[in-house]
Tab-separated table of C-alpha atoms in Angstrom:
chain	number	residue	atom	x	y	z
A	12	UNK	CA	50.447	117.530	161.308
A	13	UNK	CA	53.542	115.400	161.438
A	14	UNK	CA	53.234	111.714	160.601
A	15	UNK	CA	55.852	109.481	162.124
A	16	UNK	CA	57.312	106.725	160.005
A	17	UNK	CA	56.074	104.084	162.452
A	18	UNK	CA	52.466	105.194	161.804
A	19	UNK	CA	52.858	104.602	158.066
A	20	UNK	CA	53.865	101.007	158.628
A	21	UNK	CA	51.663	100.038	161.563
A	22	UNK	CA	50.367	96.519	161.377
A	23	UNK	CA	46.771	95.849	160.472
A	24	UNK	CA	44.751	93.907	163.008
A	25	UNK	CA	43.503	91.222	160.636
A	26	UNK	CA	40.914	89.817	163.040
A	27	UNK	CA	39.408	93.220	163.868
A	28	UNK	CA	39.464	94.314	160.211
A	29	UNK	CA	37.702	91.128	159.133
A	30	UNK	CA	35.126	91.617	161.893
A	31	UNK	CA	34.537	95.252	160.867
A	32	UNK	CA	33.780	94.170	157.285
A	33	UNK	CA	31.537	91.309	158.446
A	34	UNK	CA	29.691	93.618	160.861
A	35	UNK	CA	29.121	96.119	158.064
A	36	UNK	CA	27.484	93.505	155.830
A	37	UNK	CA	25.677	91.355	158.396
A	38	UNK	CA	24.446	93.817	161.067
A	39	UNK	CA	20.726	94.385	160.523
A	40	UNK	CA	20.191	96.358	163.708
A	41	UNK	CA	19.786	100.068	164.135
A	42	UNK	CA	23.411	100.888	163.376
A	43	UNK	CA	23.292	103.455	160.574
A	44	UNK	CA	26.714	102.587	159.225
A	45	UNK	CA	25.802	99.196	157.762
A	46	UNK	CA	25.171	97.819	154.307
A	47	UNK	CA	21.537	97.025	155.185
A	48	UNK	CA	20.894	100.603	156.256
A	49	UNK	CA	22.531	102.025	153.122
A	50	UNK	CA	20.572	99.601	150.951
A	51	UNK	CA	17.259	100.519	152.583
A	52	UNK	CA	17.897	104.265	152.361
A	53	UNK	CA	19.172	104.132	148.776
A	54	UNK	CA	16.117	102.222	147.648
A	55	UNK	CA	13.585	104.164	149.645
A	56	UNK	CA	13.045	107.004	147.144
A	57	UNK	CA	9.974	107.984	149.149
A	58	UNK	CA	9.469	111.321	147.434
A	59	UNK	CA	5.823	112.359	147.351
A	60	UNK	CA	4.044	114.989	145.333
A	61	UNK	CA	3.651	118.311	147.131
A	62	UNK	CA	0.312	118.867	148.846
A	63	UNK	CA	-1.475	122.177	149.123
A	64	UNK	CA	-2.966	123.463	152.351
A	65	UNK	CA	-6.320	125.289	152.635
A	66	UNK	CA	-4.625	128.702	152.419
A	67	UNK	CA	-2.969	127.870	149.086
A	68	UNK	CA	0.499	127.231	150.496
A	69	UNK	CA	2.294	123.954	150.558
A	70	UNK	CA	1.104	121.683	153.343
A	71	UNK	CA	3.138	119.704	155.786
A	72	UNK	CA	5.074	122.633	157.284
A	73	UNK	CA	8.439	122.337	158.922
A	74	UNK	CA	10.645	122.582	155.844
A	75	UNK	CA	10.943	120.869	152.525
A	76	UNK	CA	10.703	117.195	153.405
A	77	UNK	CA	10.725	116.103	149.755
A	78	UNK	CA	14.002	117.888	149.150
A	79	UNK	CA	15.520	116.392	152.314
A	80	UNK	CA	14.369	112.909	151.284
A	81	UNK	CA	15.782	113.374	147.796
A	82	UNK	CA	19.158	114.533	149.151
A	83	UNK	CA	19.341	111.594	151.570
A	84	UNK	CA	18.355	109.168	148.801
A	85	UNK	CA	21.098	110.603	146.556
A	86	UNK	CA	23.762	110.329	149.282
A	87	UNK	CA	22.839	106.743	150.093
A	88	UNK	CA	22.762	105.872	146.390
A	89	UNK	CA	26.335	107.181	146.125
A	90	UNK	CA	27.265	105.101	149.182
A	91	UNK	CA	25.770	102.003	147.550
A	92	UNK	CA	27.780	102.722	144.408
A	93	UNK	CA	30.891	102.988	146.581
A	94	UNK	CA	30.259	99.496	147.987
A	95	UNK	CA	29.755	97.991	144.529
A	96	UNK	CA	32.824	99.788	143.152
A	97	UNK	CA	34.894	98.514	146.072
A	98	UNK	CA	33.755	94.938	145.482
A	99	UNK	CA	34.434	95.195	141.760
A	100	UNK	CA	37.807	96.787	142.542
A	101	UNK	CA	39.054	93.685	144.320
A	102	UNK	CA	41.748	92.047	142.212
A	103	UNK	CA	40.864	88.514	143.261
A	104	UNK	CA	37.906	86.973	141.455
A	105	UNK	CA	37.452	84.744	144.501
A	106	UNK	CA	37.139	87.823	146.731
A	107	UNK	CA	34.553	89.363	144.410
A	108	UNK	CA	32.475	86.160	144.437
A	109	UNK	CA	32.635	85.906	148.243
A	110	UNK	CA	31.697	89.552	148.722
A	111	UNK	CA	28.864	89.497	146.163
A	112	UNK	CA	27.384	86.102	146.923
A	113	UNK	CA	27.987	85.625	150.636
A	114	UNK	CA	28.041	89.181	151.948
A	115	UNK	CA	25.674	91.081	149.632
A	116	UNK	CA	23.271	88.319	148.569
A	117	UNK	CA	23.726	86.413	151.842
A	118	UNK	CA	23.937	83.019	150.229
A	119	UNK	CA	24.850	80.126	152.502
A	120	UNK	CA	28.557	79.446	153.051
A	121	UNK	CA	28.252	75.927	151.631
A	122	UNK	CA	26.715	77.273	148.406
A	123	UNK	CA	29.495	79.830	147.921
A	124	UNK	CA	32.153	77.220	148.753
A	125	UNK	CA	30.655	74.965	146.090
A	126	UNK	CA	30.580	77.798	143.562
A	127	UNK	CA	34.278	78.449	144.207
A	128	UNK	CA	35.178	74.749	144.416
A	129	UNK	CA	36.428	75.138	147.979
A	130	UNK	CA	36.098	71.947	149.964
A	131	UNK	CA	37.753	72.598	153.306
A	132	UNK	CA	36.711	75.001	156.037
A	133	UNK	CA	40.339	76.066	156.442
A	134	UNK	CA	40.514	77.163	152.794
A	135	UNK	CA	37.174	78.933	153.140
A	136	UNK	CA	38.266	80.926	156.184
A	137	UNK	CA	41.516	81.894	154.469
A	138	UNK	CA	39.631	83.046	151.347
A	139	UNK	CA	37.000	84.923	153.329
A	140	UNK	CA	39.661	86.649	155.441
A	141	UNK	CA	41.472	87.764	152.292
A	142	UNK	CA	38.202	89.018	150.739
A	143	UNK	CA	37.523	91.116	153.846
A	144	UNK	CA	41.046	92.501	153.803
A	145	UNK	CA	40.839	93.314	150.093
A	146	UNK	CA	37.457	95.026	150.584
A	147	UNK	CA	38.820	97.074	153.483
A	148	UNK	CA	41.465	98.445	151.114
A	149	UNK	CA	39.281	99.112	148.081
A	150	UNK	CA	36.402	100.693	150.013
A	151	UNK	CA	38.651	103.513	151.225
A	152	UNK	CA	39.197	104.769	147.663
A	153	UNK	CA	35.534	104.309	146.751
A	154	UNK	CA	34.333	106.218	149.822
A	155	UNK	CA	36.601	109.138	148.926
A	156	UNK	CA	35.522	109.016	145.261
A	157	UNK	CA	31.816	109.261	146.137
A	158	UNK	CA	32.391	111.626	149.085
A	159	UNK	CA	30.325	109.587	151.546
A	160	UNK	CA	32.723	109.278	154.480
A	161	UNK	CA	30.051	109.971	157.091
A	162	UNK	CA	27.993	106.935	156.029
A	163	UNK	CA	30.690	104.317	156.640
A	164	UNK	CA	32.527	102.887	159.643
A	165	UNK	CA	36.280	102.430	159.810
A	166	UNK	CA	37.177	99.163	158.094
A	167	UNK	CA	40.947	98.883	158.408
A	168	UNK	CA	41.741	98.472	162.096
A	169	UNK	CA	45.344	98.924	163.145
A	170	UNK	CA	47.021	96.966	165.943
A	171	UNK	CA	47.526	98.874	169.134
A	172	UNK	CA	51.124	99.833	169.755
A	173	UNK	CA	52.682	97.941	172.614
A	174	UNK	CA	54.993	99.963	174.799
């Protein structure tokens, strides 16, 4: 596979990248590639004791559901660790506070602005945009480290080439 030099230096679509990060943290719907979904699945360790059937075999049929649940729980726990590593990997303390308090804990914007001593909306939007951009960079390494690519969306969105 040959990579052209232009591809290496394509411009990032800041608006779309910011929206991808926000969607990941704030979408509570049925999309399986969201923080809420990962959080629910990582914390759902719903592993039950095996039950015996009347003939002495294990009940429930259809495969080992406990093993499947354990594997899923482990994968989602790794994905959750990837998110926390990515947040902690941001160089800006301001970015880490925004990601932890606003995106993960879902505190109100005004409360996070006060915590960071940000008074204007313009400064807030600039800081939030940078936090999203920084997260989009650090999550890539964390996803690869924990080998959970299939559980995450694409965060860094590139601008479409204009011909």
